[in-house]
Short mmCIF file of C-alpha atoms in Angstrom, two decimals:
data_model
loop_
_atom_site.label_atom_id
_atom_site.label_comp_id
_atom_site.label_asym_id
_atom_site.label_seq_id
_atom_site.Cartn_x
_atom_site.Cartn_y
_atom_site.Cartn_z
CA MET H 1 -101.71 -42.68 50.67
CA GLY H 2 -98.87 -44.66 49.17
CA GLY H 3 -97.41 -41.47 47.68
CA LYS H 4 -97.36 -39.81 51.10
CA ILE H 5 -95.53 -42.79 52.64
CA ILE H 6 -92.92 -42.73 49.86
CA GLY H 7 -92.50 -38.96 50.37
CA LEU H 8 -92.02 -39.44 54.10
CA ASN H 9 -89.47 -42.21 53.48
CA ARG H 10 -87.55 -39.95 51.10
CA LEU H 11 -87.61 -37.12 53.62
CA SER H 12 -86.48 -39.50 56.34
CA LEU H 13 -83.65 -40.73 54.09
CA ARG H 14 -82.53 -37.16 53.42
CA ARG H 15 -82.54 -36.41 57.14
CA ARG H 16 -80.52 -39.54 57.88
CA GLU H 17 -78.01 -38.62 55.17
CA THR H 18 -77.77 -35.10 56.58
CA LEU H 19 -77.25 -36.39 60.11
CA TRP H 20 -74.58 -38.83 58.93
CA GLY H 21 -72.90 -36.03 57.03
CA TRP H 22 -72.78 -33.81 60.12
CA LEU H 23 -71.55 -36.76 62.16
CA PHE H 24 -68.62 -37.41 59.81
CA ILE H 25 -67.51 -33.77 59.67
CA SER H 26 -68.09 -33.14 63.39
CA PRO H 27 -64.45 -34.01 64.38
CA PHE H 28 -63.20 -31.29 62.04
CA ILE H 29 -65.81 -28.77 63.26
CA ILE H 30 -65.02 -29.49 66.92
CA GLY H 31 -61.28 -29.31 66.29
CA PHE H 32 -61.64 -26.09 64.30
CA CYS H 33 -63.70 -24.42 67.03
CA LEU H 34 -61.43 -25.56 69.85
CA PHE H 35 -58.02 -25.08 68.29
CA MET H 36 -58.50 -22.37 65.65
CA LEU H 37 -61.65 -20.29 65.99
CA GLY H 38 -61.58 -20.23 69.79
CA PRO H 39 -57.95 -19.09 70.11
CA MET H 40 -58.47 -16.52 67.34
CA LEU H 41 -61.44 -14.98 69.16
CA PHE H 42 -59.53 -15.04 72.45
CA SER H 43 -56.57 -13.35 70.74
CA LEU H 44 -58.82 -10.69 69.23
CA ILE H 45 -60.39 -9.91 72.60
CA GLY H 46 -57.01 -10.02 74.34
CA SER H 47 -55.53 -7.49 71.91
CA PHE H 48 -57.71 -4.84 73.58
CA THR H 49 -56.48 -5.71 77.08
CA ASN H 50 -53.30 -5.53 79.15
CA TYR H 51 -53.25 -9.32 79.58
CA ASN H 52 -49.90 -10.58 80.90
CA ILE H 53 -50.74 -14.29 81.44
CA THR H 54 -50.79 -14.09 85.26
CA SER H 55 -53.19 -11.19 85.89
CA ARG H 56 -56.77 -10.57 84.87
CA MET H 57 -57.51 -9.00 81.51
CA ASP H 58 -58.28 -5.29 81.93
CA PHE H 59 -59.86 -3.64 78.91
CA ILE H 60 -57.65 -0.79 77.65
CA GLY H 61 -59.24 -0.14 74.25
CA LEU H 62 -56.88 0.68 71.40
CA ASN H 63 -53.88 1.46 73.61
CA ASN H 64 -51.91 -1.56 72.38
CA TYR H 65 -52.39 -0.51 68.76
CA LYS H 66 -51.55 3.12 69.54
CA GLN H 67 -48.37 2.08 71.31
CA MET H 68 -47.45 -0.16 68.42
CA PHE H 69 -47.59 2.57 65.79
CA THR H 70 -46.37 5.53 67.86
CA ALA H 71 -44.11 4.39 70.70
CA ASP H 72 -42.54 1.07 69.74
CA LYS H 73 -39.59 1.77 67.41
CA LEU H 74 -38.72 -1.92 67.28
CA PHE H 75 -42.14 -2.59 65.75
CA TRP H 76 -41.18 -0.65 62.63
CA THR H 77 -37.69 -2.17 62.64
CA SER H 78 -39.09 -5.70 62.77
CA LEU H 79 -41.69 -4.95 60.10
CA LEU H 80 -39.10 -3.47 57.72
CA ASN H 81 -36.75 -6.42 58.30
CA THR H 82 -39.58 -8.82 57.50
CA LEU H 83 -40.61 -6.89 54.37
CA TYR H 84 -36.99 -6.90 53.19
CA TYR H 85 -36.91 -10.68 53.56
CA VAL H 86 -40.28 -11.16 51.82
CA VAL H 87 -39.43 -8.88 48.87
CA PHE H 88 -36.31 -10.88 48.06
CA ILE H 89 -37.19 -14.43 49.06
CA VAL H 90 -40.52 -14.71 47.20
CA PRO H 91 -39.28 -13.96 43.65
CA LEU H 92 -35.90 -15.65 44.20
CA THR H 93 -37.57 -18.83 45.47
CA ALA H 94 -39.92 -18.98 42.49
CA LEU H 95 -37.17 -18.22 39.97
CA GLY H 96 -34.69 -20.63 41.52
CA ALA H 97 -37.21 -23.46 41.79
CA VAL H 98 -38.35 -23.02 38.18
CA LEU H 99 -34.80 -22.99 36.81
CA MET H 100 -33.82 -26.00 38.90
CA ALA H 101 -36.92 -27.91 37.79
CA VAL H 102 -36.22 -27.15 34.12
CA LEU H 103 -32.65 -28.41 34.47
CA LEU H 104 -33.72 -31.55 36.34
CA ASN H 105 -36.39 -32.27 33.73
CA GLN H 106 -33.78 -33.06 31.09
CA LYS H 107 -33.46 -36.65 29.91
CA ILE H 108 -29.87 -37.48 30.74
CA LYS H 109 -28.21 -40.41 32.45
CA GLY H 110 -28.27 -40.35 36.25
CA MET H 111 -30.98 -37.68 36.51
CA LYS H 112 -32.72 -39.50 39.40
CA VAL H 113 -29.55 -39.16 41.45
CA TYR H 114 -29.33 -35.43 40.74
CA ARG H 115 -32.98 -34.93 41.67
CA THR H 116 -32.44 -36.73 44.98
CA ILE H 117 -29.36 -34.62 45.77
CA PHE H 118 -31.14 -31.32 45.13
CA TYR H 119 -34.22 -32.43 47.07
CA LEU H 120 -32.38 -33.64 50.19
CA PRO H 121 -31.97 -30.20 51.87
CA ALA H 122 -35.76 -29.85 51.98
CA VAL H 123 -36.13 -32.82 54.34
CA LEU H 124 -33.43 -31.89 56.86
CA SER H 125 -34.37 -30.77 60.36
CA GLY H 126 -34.66 -27.01 60.87
CA VAL H 127 -32.54 -26.37 63.98
CA ALA H 128 -29.80 -28.76 62.82
CA VAL H 129 -29.64 -26.91 59.50
CA TYR H 130 -29.37 -23.53 61.22
CA ILE H 131 -26.48 -24.72 63.38
CA LEU H 132 -24.78 -26.14 60.30
CA TRP H 133 -25.14 -22.82 58.48
CA MET H 134 -23.77 -20.94 61.49
CA GLN H 135 -20.61 -23.02 61.07
CA LEU H 136 -20.54 -22.48 57.30
CA LEU H 137 -20.99 -18.71 57.72
CA SER H 138 -18.28 -18.30 60.35
CA PRO H 139 -16.09 -15.35 59.20
CA SER H 140 -12.79 -16.98 60.14
CA THR H 141 -13.28 -20.76 59.87
CA GLY H 142 -16.43 -21.10 57.79
CA LEU H 143 -16.33 -23.09 54.55
CA ILE H 144 -17.92 -20.30 52.49
CA ASN H 145 -15.28 -17.69 53.35
CA THR H 146 -12.56 -20.32 52.99
CA VAL H 147 -13.65 -21.02 49.42
CA LEU H 148 -13.83 -17.29 48.69
CA ASN H 149 -10.29 -16.89 49.98
CA TRP H 150 -9.10 -19.43 47.41
CA PHE H 151 -10.11 -16.88 44.77
CA HIS H 152 -8.55 -13.99 46.74
CA ILE H 153 -12.00 -12.64 47.71
CA GLU H 154 -12.40 -11.35 51.23
CA GLY H 155 -15.59 -12.85 52.60
CA PRO H 156 -17.97 -10.74 54.71
CA SER H 157 -18.67 -11.28 58.39
CA TRP H 158 -22.12 -12.65 57.50
CA LEU H 159 -24.09 -13.08 60.75
CA PHE H 160 -21.88 -10.54 62.56
CA ASP H 161 -22.36 -7.74 60.02
CA PRO H 162 -25.81 -6.02 59.95
CA GLU H 163 -25.49 -5.47 56.20
CA TRP H 164 -25.00 -9.18 55.49
CA THR H 165 -27.24 -10.91 58.03
CA LYS H 166 -30.42 -10.90 55.95
CA PRO H 167 -28.65 -11.86 52.66
CA ALA H 168 -27.12 -14.76 54.61
CA LEU H 169 -30.56 -16.00 55.66
CA ILE H 170 -31.89 -15.57 52.14
CA MET H 171 -28.99 -17.64 50.79
CA MET H 172 -29.69 -20.30 53.41
CA ARG H 173 -33.38 -20.41 52.44
CA LEU H 174 -32.58 -20.76 48.73
CA TRP H 175 -30.41 -23.77 49.55
CA SER H 176 -33.54 -25.69 50.58
CA ILE H 177 -35.95 -24.99 47.72
CA GLY H 178 -36.00 -28.66 46.72
CA GLY H 179 -39.56 -29.11 47.94
CA THR H 180 -40.80 -26.26 45.76
CA MET H 181 -38.72 -27.55 42.87
CA LEU H 182 -40.53 -30.89 43.13
CA LEU H 183 -43.89 -29.19 42.48
CA TYR H 184 -42.58 -27.51 39.34
CA LEU H 185 -40.91 -30.71 38.17
CA ALA H 186 -44.16 -32.66 38.47
CA THR H 187 -45.95 -29.93 36.49
CA LEU H 188 -43.29 -29.84 33.77
CA GLN H 189 -43.54 -33.59 33.27
CA ASN H 190 -47.27 -33.20 32.58
CA VAL H 191 -46.74 -30.71 29.74
CA PRO H 192 -47.72 -32.48 26.46
CA ALA H 193 -44.67 -33.30 24.36
CA GLN H 194 -46.65 -32.58 21.17
CA LEU H 195 -46.64 -28.87 21.99
CA TYR H 196 -42.86 -28.76 22.02
CA GLU H 197 -42.64 -30.82 18.84
CA SER H 198 -45.05 -28.53 17.01
CA ALA H 199 -43.21 -25.41 18.19
CA GLU H 200 -39.87 -26.91 17.14
CA LEU H 201 -41.23 -27.65 13.66
CA ASP H 202 -42.33 -24.00 13.46
CA GLY H 203 -38.75 -22.93 14.16
CA ALA H 204 -39.10 -21.93 17.82
CA ASN H 205 -35.82 -22.07 19.73
CA ALA H 206 -35.43 -23.28 23.33
CA TRP H 207 -36.11 -19.84 24.84
CA LYS H 208 -39.30 -19.31 22.81
CA ARG H 209 -40.54 -22.79 23.69
CA PHE H 210 -39.99 -22.05 27.36
CA ARG H 211 -41.58 -18.60 27.19
CA HIS H 212 -44.66 -19.46 25.12
CA ILE H 213 -45.31 -23.06 26.21
CA THR H 214 -43.64 -24.00 29.47
CA LEU H 215 -44.10 -20.77 31.37
CA PRO H 216 -47.84 -20.28 30.67
CA LEU H 217 -48.60 -23.90 31.58
CA ILE H 218 -46.87 -23.70 34.96
CA THR H 219 -48.36 -20.34 36.00
CA PRO H 220 -50.94 -22.03 38.31
CA ILE H 221 -48.07 -23.57 40.30
CA ILE H 222 -46.17 -20.27 40.25
CA PHE H 223 -49.26 -18.55 41.64
CA PHE H 224 -49.62 -21.19 44.37
CA ASP H 225 -45.91 -20.89 45.18
CA VAL H 226 -46.03 -17.08 45.38
CA VAL H 227 -49.03 -17.08 47.73
CA THR H 228 -47.73 -19.79 50.07
CA THR H 229 -44.14 -18.47 50.08
CA THR H 230 -45.38 -14.97 50.90
CA ILE H 231 -47.41 -16.26 53.83
CA GLY H 232 -44.50 -18.39 55.04
CA ALA H 233 -41.95 -15.58 54.64
CA PHE H 234 -43.96 -13.27 56.88
CA GLN H 235 -43.85 -15.99 59.55
CA ILE H 236 -40.04 -16.28 59.64
CA PHE H 237 -39.00 -16.90 63.24
CA GLN H 238 -36.88 -19.98 63.89
CA GLU H 239 -33.89 -18.85 61.87
CA ALA H 240 -33.50 -15.56 63.73
CA TYR H 241 -34.29 -17.11 67.12
CA VAL H 242 -31.66 -19.86 66.77
CA MET H 243 -28.97 -17.95 64.89
CA THR H 244 -28.86 -14.82 67.09
CA GLU H 245 -27.67 -14.60 70.67
CA ASN H 246 -30.55 -15.33 73.08
CA GLY H 247 -33.02 -14.63 70.27
CA THR H 248 -32.43 -10.89 70.42
CA GLY H 249 -32.30 -10.40 66.66
CA GLY H 250 -28.80 -8.89 66.64
CA PRO H 251 -26.49 -7.50 65.54
CA ALA H 252 -28.08 -4.03 65.57
CA ASN H 253 -31.56 -5.64 65.37
CA SER H 254 -30.85 -6.58 61.75
CA LEU H 255 -32.49 -9.99 62.27
CA LEU H 256 -35.29 -8.79 64.52
CA PHE H 257 -38.15 -10.07 62.40
CA TYR H 258 -41.79 -9.40 63.17
CA ASN H 259 -42.52 -12.80 64.71
CA LEU H 260 -39.36 -12.68 66.82
CA HIS H 261 -40.31 -9.27 68.20
CA MET H 262 -43.83 -10.58 68.89
CA TRP H 263 -42.35 -13.62 70.67
CA ASN H 264 -40.13 -11.42 72.85
CA LYS H 265 -43.09 -9.24 73.77
CA ALA H 266 -45.22 -12.26 74.66
CA PHE H 267 -42.82 -14.66 76.39
CA VAL H 268 -39.91 -12.45 77.48
CA GLY H 269 -41.72 -9.25 78.48
CA PHE H 270 -45.02 -11.10 79.21
CA ASP H 271 -46.95 -8.34 77.46
CA MET H 272 -49.35 -10.83 75.94
CA GLY H 273 -52.06 -8.30 75.08
CA TYR H 274 -49.59 -6.28 73.01
CA ALA H 275 -48.35 -9.44 71.28
CA MET H 276 -51.93 -10.39 70.41
CA ALA H 277 -52.42 -6.97 68.84
CA MET H 278 -49.24 -7.51 66.81
CA SER H 279 -50.55 -10.87 65.61
CA TRP H 280 -53.71 -9.25 64.24
CA ILE H 281 -51.72 -6.59 62.40
CA LEU H 282 -49.69 -9.38 60.80
CA PHE H 283 -52.90 -11.23 59.92
CA PHE H 284 -54.27 -8.08 58.28
CA ILE H 285 -51.08 -7.53 56.23
CA VAL H 286 -50.97 -11.13 55.00
CA PHE H 287 -54.72 -11.11 54.28
CA VAL H 288 -54.49 -7.95 52.18
CA LEU H 289 -51.51 -9.26 50.18
CA THR H 290 -53.28 -12.56 49.58
CA VAL H 291 -56.40 -10.77 48.31
CA ILE H 292 -54.24 -8.64 45.99
CA ASN H 293 -52.59 -11.79 44.62
CA LEU H 294 -56.01 -13.37 44.03
CA LYS H 295 -57.26 -10.25 42.23
CA LEU H 296 -54.18 -10.06 39.99
CA ALA H 297 -54.10 -13.78 39.23
CA PRO H 298 -56.55 -13.76 36.28
CA ARG H 299 -54.22 -11.37 34.41
CA TRP H 300 -51.29 -13.80 34.26
CA VAL H 301 -52.37 -17.25 35.47
CA HIS H 302 -53.44 -19.58 32.65
CA TYR H 303 -55.45 -22.70 33.40
CA GLU H 304 -56.09 -25.65 31.14
CA GLY H 305 -59.04 -25.01 28.87
CA GLY H 306 -58.81 -21.24 29.31
CA ARG H 307 -60.44 -21.21 32.75
CA GLN H 308 -59.63 -18.35 35.15
#
């Protein structure tokens, strides 16, 4: 009899613990359902309709997707512009942040000041930075072209030349990689000094120490940086919206990125159903690339203790 009472008490304790557990995570579950899962399901359903915010949602099947791939030329223009940006910004961000972190990891006088200077651009407000760069990139009065003129180099028209608009935005993005650099710097400072000392005694120069010690030990952060930067690069919107006239993506649609085209469809043309369909295509692209990165990671990412 006593054993049964103890068993019931244990069962009751487990139930109370379970109930308390559900109670503590219920704010997250409610928030997730209301603000993430719910809108996602609504967007998925809306992508098969002609929803325009003010009218009822009429089911039109796959018409939005058919129009996207066959009739909307700006869809392909925006996708190619976005892919161009992603292909360049992801490796350049990783490479620039790693090199900057290695340089700022040196033990020299005043290094804290240098670290602060290089990190500051990462904390500046977005729109204010874009307006500042519009002034810097001005063909006639901008500081960048003025400095180039000192060396008798004719600067490009930057935001007014379709061939230079995307390189200008890439340059602007690389200016603010201080936040990413901080991740690499924290990782570099955790690399055991004994490894470098042993390699130096074996005759390894600075390049070999970096290649065979530093680089393998920071690959988990490189992997994290590549995945998050890829996702963020596909979502580029503010830069093109602020730095082009009326958010049109000009000149010659050279800055018409995917999210900007989706925004114009949703809130300028009020073709919300079509914009929802575009959002799911973007989700599919980013999802596939993320899965590919996860599959390739075990081939080059090295974790402590040999874990994959």
